[in-house]
Coordinates of C-alpha atoms in Angstrom, one line a residue:
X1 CA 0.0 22.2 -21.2
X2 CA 2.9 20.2 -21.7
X3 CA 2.8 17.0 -19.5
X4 CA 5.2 14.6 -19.0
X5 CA 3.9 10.6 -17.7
X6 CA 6.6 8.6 -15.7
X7 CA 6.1 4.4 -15.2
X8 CA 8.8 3.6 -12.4
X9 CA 10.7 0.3 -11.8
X10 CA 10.9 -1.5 -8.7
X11 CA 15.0 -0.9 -9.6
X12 CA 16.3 1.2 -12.3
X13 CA 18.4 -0.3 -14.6
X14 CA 17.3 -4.0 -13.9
X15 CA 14.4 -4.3 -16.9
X16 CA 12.4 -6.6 -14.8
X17 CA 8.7 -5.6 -16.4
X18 CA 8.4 -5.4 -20.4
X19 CA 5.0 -5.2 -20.1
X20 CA 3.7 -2.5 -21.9
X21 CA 2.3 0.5 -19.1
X22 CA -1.3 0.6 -20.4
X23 CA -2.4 3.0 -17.4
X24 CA -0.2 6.1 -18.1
X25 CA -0.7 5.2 -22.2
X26 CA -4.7 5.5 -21.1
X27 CA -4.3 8.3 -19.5
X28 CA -2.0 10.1 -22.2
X29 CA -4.4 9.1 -25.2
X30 CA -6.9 11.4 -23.1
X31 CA -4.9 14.1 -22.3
X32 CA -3.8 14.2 -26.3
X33 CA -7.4 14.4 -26.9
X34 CA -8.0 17.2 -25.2
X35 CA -4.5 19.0 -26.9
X36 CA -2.5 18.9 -24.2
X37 CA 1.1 18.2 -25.1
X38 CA 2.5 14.3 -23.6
X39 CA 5.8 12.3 -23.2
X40 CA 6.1 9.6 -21.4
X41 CA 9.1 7.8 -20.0
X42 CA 9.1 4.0 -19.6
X43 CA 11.6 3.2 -17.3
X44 CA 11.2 0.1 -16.1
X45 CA 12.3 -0.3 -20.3
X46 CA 14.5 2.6 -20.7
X47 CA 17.9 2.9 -18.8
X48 CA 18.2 6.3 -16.1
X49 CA 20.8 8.0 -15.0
X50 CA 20.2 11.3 -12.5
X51 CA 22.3 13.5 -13.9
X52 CA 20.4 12.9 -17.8
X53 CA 17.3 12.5 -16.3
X54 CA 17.7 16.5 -14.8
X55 CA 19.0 17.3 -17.7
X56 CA 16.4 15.9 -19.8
X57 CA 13.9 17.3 -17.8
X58 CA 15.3 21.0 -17.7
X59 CA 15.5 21.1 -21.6
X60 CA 11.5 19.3 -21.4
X61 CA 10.2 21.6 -18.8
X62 CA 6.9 20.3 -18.3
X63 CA 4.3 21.6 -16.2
X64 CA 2.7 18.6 -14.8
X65 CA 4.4 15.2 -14.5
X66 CA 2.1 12.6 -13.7
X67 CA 4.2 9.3 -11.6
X68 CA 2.6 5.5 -12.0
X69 CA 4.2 3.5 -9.4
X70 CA 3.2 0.1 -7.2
X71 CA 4.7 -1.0 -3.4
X72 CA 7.7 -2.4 -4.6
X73 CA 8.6 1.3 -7.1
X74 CA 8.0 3.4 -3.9
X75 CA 11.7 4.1 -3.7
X76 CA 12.3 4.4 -6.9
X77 CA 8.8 7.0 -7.9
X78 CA 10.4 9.1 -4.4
X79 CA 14.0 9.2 -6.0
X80 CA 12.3 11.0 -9.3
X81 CA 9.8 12.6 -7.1
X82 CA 12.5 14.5 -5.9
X83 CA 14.5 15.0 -8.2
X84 CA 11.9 17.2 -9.9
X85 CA 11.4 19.3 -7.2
X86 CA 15.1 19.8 -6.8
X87 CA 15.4 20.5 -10.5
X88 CA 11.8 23.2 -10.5
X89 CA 9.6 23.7 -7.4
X90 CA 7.1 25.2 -9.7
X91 CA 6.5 21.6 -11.8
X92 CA 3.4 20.4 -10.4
X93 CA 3.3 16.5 -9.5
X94 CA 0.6 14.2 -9.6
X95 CA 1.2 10.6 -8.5
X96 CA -0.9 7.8 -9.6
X97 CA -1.0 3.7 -9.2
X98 CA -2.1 1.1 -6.5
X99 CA 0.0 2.3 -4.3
X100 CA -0.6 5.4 -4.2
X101 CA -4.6 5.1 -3.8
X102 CA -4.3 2.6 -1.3
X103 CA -2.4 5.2 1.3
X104 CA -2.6 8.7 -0.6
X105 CA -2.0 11.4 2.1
X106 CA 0.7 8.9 3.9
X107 CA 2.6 8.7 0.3
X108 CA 2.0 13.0 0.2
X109 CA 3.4 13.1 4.0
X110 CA 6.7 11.3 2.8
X111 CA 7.1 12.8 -0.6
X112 CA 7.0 15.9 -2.4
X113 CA 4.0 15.4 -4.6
X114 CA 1.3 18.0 -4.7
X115 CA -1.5 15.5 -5.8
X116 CA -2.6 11.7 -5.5
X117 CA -5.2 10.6 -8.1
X118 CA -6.8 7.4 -6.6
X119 CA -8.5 5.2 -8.8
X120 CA -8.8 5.1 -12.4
X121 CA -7.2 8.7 -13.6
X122 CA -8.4 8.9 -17.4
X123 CA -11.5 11.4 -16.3
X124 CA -9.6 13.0 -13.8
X125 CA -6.0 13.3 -15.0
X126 CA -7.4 15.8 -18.1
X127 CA -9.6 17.3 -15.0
X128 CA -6.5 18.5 -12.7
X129 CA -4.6 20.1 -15.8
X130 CA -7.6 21.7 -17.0
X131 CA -7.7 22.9 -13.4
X132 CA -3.7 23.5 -13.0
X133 CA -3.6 26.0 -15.9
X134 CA -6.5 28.0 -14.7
X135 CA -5.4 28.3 -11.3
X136 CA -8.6 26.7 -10.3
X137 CA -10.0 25.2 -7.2
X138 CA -9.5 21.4 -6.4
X139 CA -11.9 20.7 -4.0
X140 CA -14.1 19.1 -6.6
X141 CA -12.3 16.5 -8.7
X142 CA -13.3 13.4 -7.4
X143 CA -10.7 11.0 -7.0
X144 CA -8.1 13.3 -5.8
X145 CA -6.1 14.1 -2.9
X146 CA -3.8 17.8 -2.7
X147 CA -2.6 20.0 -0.6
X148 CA -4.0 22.9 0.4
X149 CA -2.1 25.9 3.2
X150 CA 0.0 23.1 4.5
X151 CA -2.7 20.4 4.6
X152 CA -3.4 17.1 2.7
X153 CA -7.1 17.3 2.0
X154 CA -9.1 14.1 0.0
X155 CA -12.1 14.8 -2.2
X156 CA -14.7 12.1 -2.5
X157 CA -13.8 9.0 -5.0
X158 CA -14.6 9.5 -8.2
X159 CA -17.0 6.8 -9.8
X160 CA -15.3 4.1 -12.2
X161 CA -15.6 4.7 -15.9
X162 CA -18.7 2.7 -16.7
X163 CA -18.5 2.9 -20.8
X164 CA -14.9 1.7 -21.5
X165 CA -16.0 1.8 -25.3
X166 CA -15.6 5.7 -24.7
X167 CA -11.8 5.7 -23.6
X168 CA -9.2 6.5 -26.9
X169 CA -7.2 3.6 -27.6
X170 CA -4.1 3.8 -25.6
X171 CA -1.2 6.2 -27.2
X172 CA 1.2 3.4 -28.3
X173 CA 3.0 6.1 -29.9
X174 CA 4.1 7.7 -26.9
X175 CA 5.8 4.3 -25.4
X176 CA 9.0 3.0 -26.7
X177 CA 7.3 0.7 -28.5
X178 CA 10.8 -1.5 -29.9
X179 CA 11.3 -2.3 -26.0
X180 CA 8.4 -4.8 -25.9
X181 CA 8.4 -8.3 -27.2
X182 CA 4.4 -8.5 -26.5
X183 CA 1.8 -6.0 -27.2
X184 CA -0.7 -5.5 -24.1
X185 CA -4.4 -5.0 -24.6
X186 CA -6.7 -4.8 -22.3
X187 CA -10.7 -5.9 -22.6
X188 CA -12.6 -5.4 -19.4
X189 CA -11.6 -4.2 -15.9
X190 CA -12.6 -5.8 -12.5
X191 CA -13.0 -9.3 -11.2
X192 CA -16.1 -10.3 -9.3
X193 CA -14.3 -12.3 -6.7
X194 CA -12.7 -11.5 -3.9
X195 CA -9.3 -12.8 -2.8
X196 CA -7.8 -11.8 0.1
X197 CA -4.6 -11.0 -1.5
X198 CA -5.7 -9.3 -4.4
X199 CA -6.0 -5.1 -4.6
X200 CA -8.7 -4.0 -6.0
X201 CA -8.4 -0.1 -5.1
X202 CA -8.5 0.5 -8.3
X203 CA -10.0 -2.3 -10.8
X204 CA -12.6 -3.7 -8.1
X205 CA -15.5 -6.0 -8.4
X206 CA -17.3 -4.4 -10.7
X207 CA -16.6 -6.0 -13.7
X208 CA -16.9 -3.3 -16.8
X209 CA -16.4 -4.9 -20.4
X210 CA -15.3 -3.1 -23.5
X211 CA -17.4 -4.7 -26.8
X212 CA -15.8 -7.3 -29.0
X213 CA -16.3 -4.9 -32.1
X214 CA -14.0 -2.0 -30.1
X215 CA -11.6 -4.5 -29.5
X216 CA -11.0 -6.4 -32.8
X217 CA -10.4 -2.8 -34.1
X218 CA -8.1 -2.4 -31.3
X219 CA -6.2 -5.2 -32.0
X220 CA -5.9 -4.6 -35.6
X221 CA -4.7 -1.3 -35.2
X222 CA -2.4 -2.3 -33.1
X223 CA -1.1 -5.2 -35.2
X224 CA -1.6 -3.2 -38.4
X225 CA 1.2 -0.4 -36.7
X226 CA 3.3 -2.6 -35.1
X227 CA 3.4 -6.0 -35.9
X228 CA 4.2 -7.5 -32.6
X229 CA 2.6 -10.4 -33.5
X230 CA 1.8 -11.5 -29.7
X231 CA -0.3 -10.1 -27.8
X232 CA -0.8 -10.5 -24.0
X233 CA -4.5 -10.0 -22.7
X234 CA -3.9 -8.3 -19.3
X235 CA -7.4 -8.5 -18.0
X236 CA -7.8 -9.5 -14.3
X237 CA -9.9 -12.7 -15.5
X238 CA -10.3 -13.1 -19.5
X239 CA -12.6 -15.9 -19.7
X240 CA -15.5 -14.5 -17.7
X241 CA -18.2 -14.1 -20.2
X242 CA -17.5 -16.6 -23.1
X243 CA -20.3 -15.6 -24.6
X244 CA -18.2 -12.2 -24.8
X245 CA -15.3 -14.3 -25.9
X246 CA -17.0 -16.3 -28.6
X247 CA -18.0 -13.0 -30.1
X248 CA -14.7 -12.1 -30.4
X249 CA -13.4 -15.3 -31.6
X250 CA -15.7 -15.6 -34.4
X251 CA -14.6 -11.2 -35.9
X252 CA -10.8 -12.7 -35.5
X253 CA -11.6 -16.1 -37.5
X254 CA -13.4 -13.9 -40.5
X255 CA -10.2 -11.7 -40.5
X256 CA -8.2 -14.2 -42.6
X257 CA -4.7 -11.3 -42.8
X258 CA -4.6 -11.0 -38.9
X259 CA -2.2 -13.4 -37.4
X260 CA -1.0 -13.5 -34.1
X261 CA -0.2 -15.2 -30.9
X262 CA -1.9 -14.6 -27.9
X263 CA -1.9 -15.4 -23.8
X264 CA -3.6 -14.1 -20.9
X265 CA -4.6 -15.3 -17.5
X266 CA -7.8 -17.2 -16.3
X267 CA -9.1 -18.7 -13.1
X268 CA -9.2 -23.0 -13.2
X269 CA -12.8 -22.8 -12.1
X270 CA -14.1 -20.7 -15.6
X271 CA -12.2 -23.2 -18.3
X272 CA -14.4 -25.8 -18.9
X273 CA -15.3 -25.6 -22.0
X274 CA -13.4 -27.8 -25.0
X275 CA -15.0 -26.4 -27.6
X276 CA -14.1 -22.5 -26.3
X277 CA -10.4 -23.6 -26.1
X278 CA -10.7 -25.2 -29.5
X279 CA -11.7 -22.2 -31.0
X280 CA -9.3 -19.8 -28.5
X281 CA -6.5 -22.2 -30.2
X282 CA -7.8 -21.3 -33.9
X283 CA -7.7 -17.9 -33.1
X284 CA -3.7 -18.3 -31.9
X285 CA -4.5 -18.5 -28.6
X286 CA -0.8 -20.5 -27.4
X287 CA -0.6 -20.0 -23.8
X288 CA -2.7 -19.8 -20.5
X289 CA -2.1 -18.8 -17.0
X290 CA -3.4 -20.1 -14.5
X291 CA -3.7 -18.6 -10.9
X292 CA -3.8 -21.4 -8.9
X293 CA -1.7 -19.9 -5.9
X294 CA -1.7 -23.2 -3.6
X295 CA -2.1 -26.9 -3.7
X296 CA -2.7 -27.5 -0.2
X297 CA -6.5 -27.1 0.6
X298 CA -6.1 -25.4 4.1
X299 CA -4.5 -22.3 2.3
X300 CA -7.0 -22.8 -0.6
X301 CA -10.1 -21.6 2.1
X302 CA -7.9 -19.3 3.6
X303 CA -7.1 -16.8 0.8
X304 CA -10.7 -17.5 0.0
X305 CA -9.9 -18.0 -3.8
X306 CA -13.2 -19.9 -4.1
X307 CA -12.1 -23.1 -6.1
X308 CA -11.1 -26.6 -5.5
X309 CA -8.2 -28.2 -6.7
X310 CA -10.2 -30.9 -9.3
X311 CA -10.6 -28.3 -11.0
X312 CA -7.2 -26.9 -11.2
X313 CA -6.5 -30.5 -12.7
X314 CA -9.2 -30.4 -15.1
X315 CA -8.2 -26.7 -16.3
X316 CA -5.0 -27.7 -16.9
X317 CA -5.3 -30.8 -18.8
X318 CA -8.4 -29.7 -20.9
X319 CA -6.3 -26.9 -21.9
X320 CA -3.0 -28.9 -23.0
X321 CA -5.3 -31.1 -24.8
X322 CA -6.4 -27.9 -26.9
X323 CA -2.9 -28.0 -28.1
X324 CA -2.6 -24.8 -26.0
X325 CA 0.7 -24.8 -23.5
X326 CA -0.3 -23.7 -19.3
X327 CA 1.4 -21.8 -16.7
X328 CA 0.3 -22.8 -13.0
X329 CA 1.2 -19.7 -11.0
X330 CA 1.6 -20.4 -7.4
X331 CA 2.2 -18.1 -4.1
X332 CA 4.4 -19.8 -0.9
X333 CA 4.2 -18.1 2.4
X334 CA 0.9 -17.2 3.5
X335 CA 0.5 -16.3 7.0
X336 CA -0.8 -19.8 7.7
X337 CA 1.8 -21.7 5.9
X338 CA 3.9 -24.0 7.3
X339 CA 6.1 -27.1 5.9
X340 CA 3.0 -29.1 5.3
X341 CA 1.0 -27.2 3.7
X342 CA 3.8 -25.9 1.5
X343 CA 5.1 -29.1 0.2
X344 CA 1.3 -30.3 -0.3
X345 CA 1.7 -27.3 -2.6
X346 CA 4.5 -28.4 -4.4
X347 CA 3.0 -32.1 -4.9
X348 CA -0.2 -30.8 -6.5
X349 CA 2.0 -28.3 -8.6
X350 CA 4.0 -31.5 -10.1
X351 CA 0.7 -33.4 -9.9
X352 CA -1.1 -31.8 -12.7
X353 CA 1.8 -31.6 -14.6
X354 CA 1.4 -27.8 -16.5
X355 CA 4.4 -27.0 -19.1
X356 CA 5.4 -23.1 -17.1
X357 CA 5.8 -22.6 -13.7
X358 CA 6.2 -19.8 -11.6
X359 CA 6.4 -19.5 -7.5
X360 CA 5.9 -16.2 -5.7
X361 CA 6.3 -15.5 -2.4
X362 CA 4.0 -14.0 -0.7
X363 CA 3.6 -9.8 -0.3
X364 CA 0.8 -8.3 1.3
X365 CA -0.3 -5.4 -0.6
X366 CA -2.0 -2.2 0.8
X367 CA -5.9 -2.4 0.7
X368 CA -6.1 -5.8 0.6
X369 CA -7.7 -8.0 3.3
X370 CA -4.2 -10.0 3.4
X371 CA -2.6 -6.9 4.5
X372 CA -5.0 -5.8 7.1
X373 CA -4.6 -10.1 8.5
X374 CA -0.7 -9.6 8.3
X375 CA -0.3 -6.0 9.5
X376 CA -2.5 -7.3 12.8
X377 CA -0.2 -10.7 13.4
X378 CA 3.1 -8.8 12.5
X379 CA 2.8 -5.2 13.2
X380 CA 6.7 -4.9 12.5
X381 CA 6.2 -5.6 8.8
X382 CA 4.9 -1.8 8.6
X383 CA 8.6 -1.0 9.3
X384 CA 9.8 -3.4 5.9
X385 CA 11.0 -1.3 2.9
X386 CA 8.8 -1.1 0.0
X387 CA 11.0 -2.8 -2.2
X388 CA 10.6 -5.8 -0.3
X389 CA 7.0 -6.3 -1.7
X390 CA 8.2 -7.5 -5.1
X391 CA 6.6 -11.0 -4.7
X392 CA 10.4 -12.3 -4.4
X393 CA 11.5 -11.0 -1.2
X394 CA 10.3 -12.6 2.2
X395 CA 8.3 -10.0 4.3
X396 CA 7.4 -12.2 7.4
X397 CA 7.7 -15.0 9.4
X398 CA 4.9 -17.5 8.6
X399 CA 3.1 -19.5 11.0
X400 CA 5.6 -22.5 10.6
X401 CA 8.5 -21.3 8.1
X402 CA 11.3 -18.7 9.0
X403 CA 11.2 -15.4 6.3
X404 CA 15.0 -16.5 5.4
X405 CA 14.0 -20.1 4.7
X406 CA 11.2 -19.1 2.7
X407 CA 13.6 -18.2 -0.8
X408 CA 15.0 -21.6 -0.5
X409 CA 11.4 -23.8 -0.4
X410 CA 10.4 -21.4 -3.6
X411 CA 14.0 -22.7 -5.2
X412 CA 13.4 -26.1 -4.0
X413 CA 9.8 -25.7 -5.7
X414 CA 11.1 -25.1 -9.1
X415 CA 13.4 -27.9 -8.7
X416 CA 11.1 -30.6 -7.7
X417 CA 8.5 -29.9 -9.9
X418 CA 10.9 -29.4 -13.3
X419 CA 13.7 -31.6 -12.6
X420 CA 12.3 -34.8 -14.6
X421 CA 11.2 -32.4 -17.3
X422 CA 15.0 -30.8 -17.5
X423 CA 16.2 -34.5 -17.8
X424 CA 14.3 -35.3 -20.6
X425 CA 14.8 -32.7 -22.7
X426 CA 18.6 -32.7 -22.0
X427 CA 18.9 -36.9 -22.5
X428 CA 16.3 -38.6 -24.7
X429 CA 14.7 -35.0 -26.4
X430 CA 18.1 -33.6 -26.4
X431 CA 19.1 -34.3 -30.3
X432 CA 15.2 -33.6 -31.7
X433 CA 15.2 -30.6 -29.7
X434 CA 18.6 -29.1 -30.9
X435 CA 17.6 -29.6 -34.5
X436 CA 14.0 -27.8 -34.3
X437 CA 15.8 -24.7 -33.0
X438 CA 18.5 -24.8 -35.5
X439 CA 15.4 -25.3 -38.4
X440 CA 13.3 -22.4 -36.2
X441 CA 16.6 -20.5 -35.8
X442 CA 17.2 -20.6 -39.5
X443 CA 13.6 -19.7 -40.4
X444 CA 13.4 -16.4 -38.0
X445 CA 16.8 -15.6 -37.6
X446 CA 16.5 -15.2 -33.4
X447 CA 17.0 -17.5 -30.8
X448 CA 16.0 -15.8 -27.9
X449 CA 11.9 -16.9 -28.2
X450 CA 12.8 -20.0 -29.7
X451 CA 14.9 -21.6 -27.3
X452 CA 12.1 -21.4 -24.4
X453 CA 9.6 -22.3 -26.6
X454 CA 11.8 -25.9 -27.6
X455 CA 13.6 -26.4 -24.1
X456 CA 10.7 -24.6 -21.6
X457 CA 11.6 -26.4 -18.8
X458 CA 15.1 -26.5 -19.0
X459 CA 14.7 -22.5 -20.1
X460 CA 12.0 -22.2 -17.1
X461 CA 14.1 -23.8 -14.3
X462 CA 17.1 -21.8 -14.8
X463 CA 15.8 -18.1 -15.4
X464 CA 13.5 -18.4 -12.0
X465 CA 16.6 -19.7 -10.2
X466 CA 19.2 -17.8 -11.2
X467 CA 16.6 -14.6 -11.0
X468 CA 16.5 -15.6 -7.2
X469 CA 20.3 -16.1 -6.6
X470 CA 21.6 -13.6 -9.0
X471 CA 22.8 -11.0 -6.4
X472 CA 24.0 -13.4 -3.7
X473 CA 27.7 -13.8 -3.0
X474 CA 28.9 -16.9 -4.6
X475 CA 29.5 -18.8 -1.6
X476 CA 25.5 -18.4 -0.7
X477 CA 24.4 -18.9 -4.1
X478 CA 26.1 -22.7 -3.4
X479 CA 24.6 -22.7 0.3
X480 CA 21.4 -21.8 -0.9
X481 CA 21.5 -24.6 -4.0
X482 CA 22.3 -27.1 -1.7
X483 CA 19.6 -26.6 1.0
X484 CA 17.2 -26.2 -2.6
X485 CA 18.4 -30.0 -3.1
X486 CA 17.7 -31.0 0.6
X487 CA 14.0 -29.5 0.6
X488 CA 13.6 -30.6 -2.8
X489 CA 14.0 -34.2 -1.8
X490 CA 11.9 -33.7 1.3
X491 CA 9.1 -32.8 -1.1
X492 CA 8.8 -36.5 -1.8

């Protein structure tokens, strides 16, 4: 069968995810396995225009197209969703994602799919075709939801895949592979804990890891192919078993030709362990993020994210001792929030003093405990466009901050916390600086990593701002700067 795999943007044509889609490549390395013929079309990477895109898909003319989308890509999955239909009733449509598992037969109600996978969709993506191209009966694919003489009908969930070591390696070669800076590899799914604003429809709690033998191949492959050399460890919490990770450490080390950057993301209250990010750093490990979402100890018990905030501090500066640069990752506009608790935030974000910073605000995704709290305290929000959920756009009113003031305390964030850095690095570093990108400049003929990498605060602060103003008229990009100023110096 010839199957064609979608990954939607939140907007087309705006390139604001380069991370490479490991779902639909998953899912496309299994349905290659079992001979079935698969494209897939990247475009939160790859430009799209309508009138190509039926064009391209007459001359294709698949049977199945399978569409991965999130909240904020609702619009944006409908629009090709659509399109399809418009272009060939007959083209069967599966849609896949967060999303889409969280409310299946509402998303069927509003578009023109004929089938929702919920969950993970390697077992039962290779199912449904096998089923499609006999003309087969539905009703026992677990995991699925399809219509049936005019009615949206949901099987039972399917179980999650237990042995990840029996999953191909994703089909790289199916991705536009020269669109992404950083290669994306994933080595266990689930987290064990449980906060209230995280979805886990389709990862959950039960934490599944692939062995360190299968992944060192993995990577190497990888590497071997394309040479990326960065790699970005997507897993919802990377140092949960350090025996696991020690493993791993030690096949890398013994590989003396594989040499590569690395980054992923890790909870403050599981790095505590020097000698772990000694050897993480050895292995080219250069950056960490950190979820830390609030400062402010109120909000801390309320998204029940079950850490303190000493050991935010001591993450942070055990990992910057490794030699190993930190991102603090924060959220502003919980339901709770109010001017307090946000610039208590803030403080503790300049406090421990991490090199990266990035500011959310606050979007209550479907199946979380978050959305069920919000959705009860402000039923209107059901009403908001999905587009709105893009952890940039204001979706409420919180208990002590108004939704349109809530863009300017994230702008005022940045500021506070990165100003002094900024300064330093355009006064007293300013000369040093210059002549290590020149040398680095010279030595890899780019600029574009090298400049964040020798002014990162300077580089930081101005990307997250002008990201948030960018499509503001000019005369409120300068109200909003100014009111950034007045709540910055408030923070104090």
């Amino acid at each position: 069968m010839k199957i064609l795999l979608i990954n939607t943007p939140v907007r087309f044509n705006k390139w604001q995810n380069l991370e490479m889609p490991l779902g639909i490549a998953y899912i496309g390395s299994e349905l290659e396995r079992r001979k079935h013929s698969v494209v897939i079309k990247d475009y939160e990477v790859e430009p799209f225009d309508e009138g190509q895109f039926t064009g391209y898909l007459k001359g294709l003319a698949p049977e199945l197209v399978g569409i991965s989308f999130r909240s904020a890509s609702y619009a944006s999955a409908k629009t090709i969703c659509c399109l399809i239909k418009k272009v060939n009733p007959a083209i069967s449509i599966v849609l896949g994602g967060h999303h889409a598992s969280a409310f299946s037969v509402q998303t069927m109600s509003d578009m023109p799919a004929d089938f929702v996978i919920r969950g993970e969709g390697e077992y039962t993506m290779p199912e449904l075709a096998e089923r499609i191209a006999q003309e087969g009966d539905f009703s026992k694919i677990a995991g699925l939801t399809y219509r049936l003489g005019g009615k949206i009908l949901e099987n039972a969930s399917s179980e999650n895949i237990a042995d990840l070591d029996r999953l191909n390696f994703p089909a790289w070669h199916l991705l536009p592979m020269d669109k992404y800076v950083t290669g994306s590899i994933l080595t266990s799914r689930g987290c064990p804990f449980n906060c209230i604003y995280c979805d886990k429809g389709i990862s959950t709690r039960q934490v599944r890891f692939r062995p360190v033998e299968n992944i060192y191949k993995e990577i190497a492959e990888f590497e071997k192919k394309y040479k990326k050399r960065r790699i970005y460890f997507v897993d919802d919490y990377f140092f949960l078993d350090k025996k696991r990770l020690r493993g791993l450490f030690e096949l890398l080390l013994k590989d003396k030709e594989l040499k590569f950057k690395w980054s992923c993301q890790a909870r403050v209250d599981g790095v505590d362990d020097a000698g772990l990010l000694a050897d993480a750093k050895k292995t080219g490990c250069d950056l960490i993020i950190y979820g830390i979402e609030t400062g402010d100890e109120d909000e801390l018990r309320y998204i029940n994210k079950r850490s303190v905030l000493g050991q935010a501090e001591r993450a942070i500066r055990l990992t910057k001792k490794a030699g190993i640069r930190t991102r603090a990752n924060f959220m502003i506009g919980f339901p709770i929030s109010t001017k307090e608790t946000v610039t208590n935030s803030v403080r503790f974000a300049k406090k421990i003093n991490a090199d990266l910073y990035r500011f959310f605000i606050v979007s209550p995704l479907p199946n979380t405990v978050l959305w069920e709290r919000v959705i009860e305290e402000y039923p209107e929000i059901s009403r908001v466009s999905w587009d709105k959920f893009d952890f940039y756009t204001p979706c409420f009113d919180t208990k002590g901050i108004k939704r349109i003031d809530l863009v300017k305390y994230v702008l005022a964030a940045y500021f506070y916390v990165l100003k002094n850095k900024v300064l330093y690095e355009l006064t007293i570093g300013f000369i040093p600086r210059t002549l290590k990108l020149f040398y680095l400049t010279v030595k890899n003929r780019r600029i574009r990593g090298n400049l964040s990498k020798v002014f990162p605060a300077s580089v930081n602060l101005f990307l997250e701002v002008w990201f948030i103003i960018r499509n503001l008229a000019p005369y409120k990009r300068i109200a909003y700067l100014r009111q950034m100023l007045l709540i910055a110096k408030a923070f104090k």
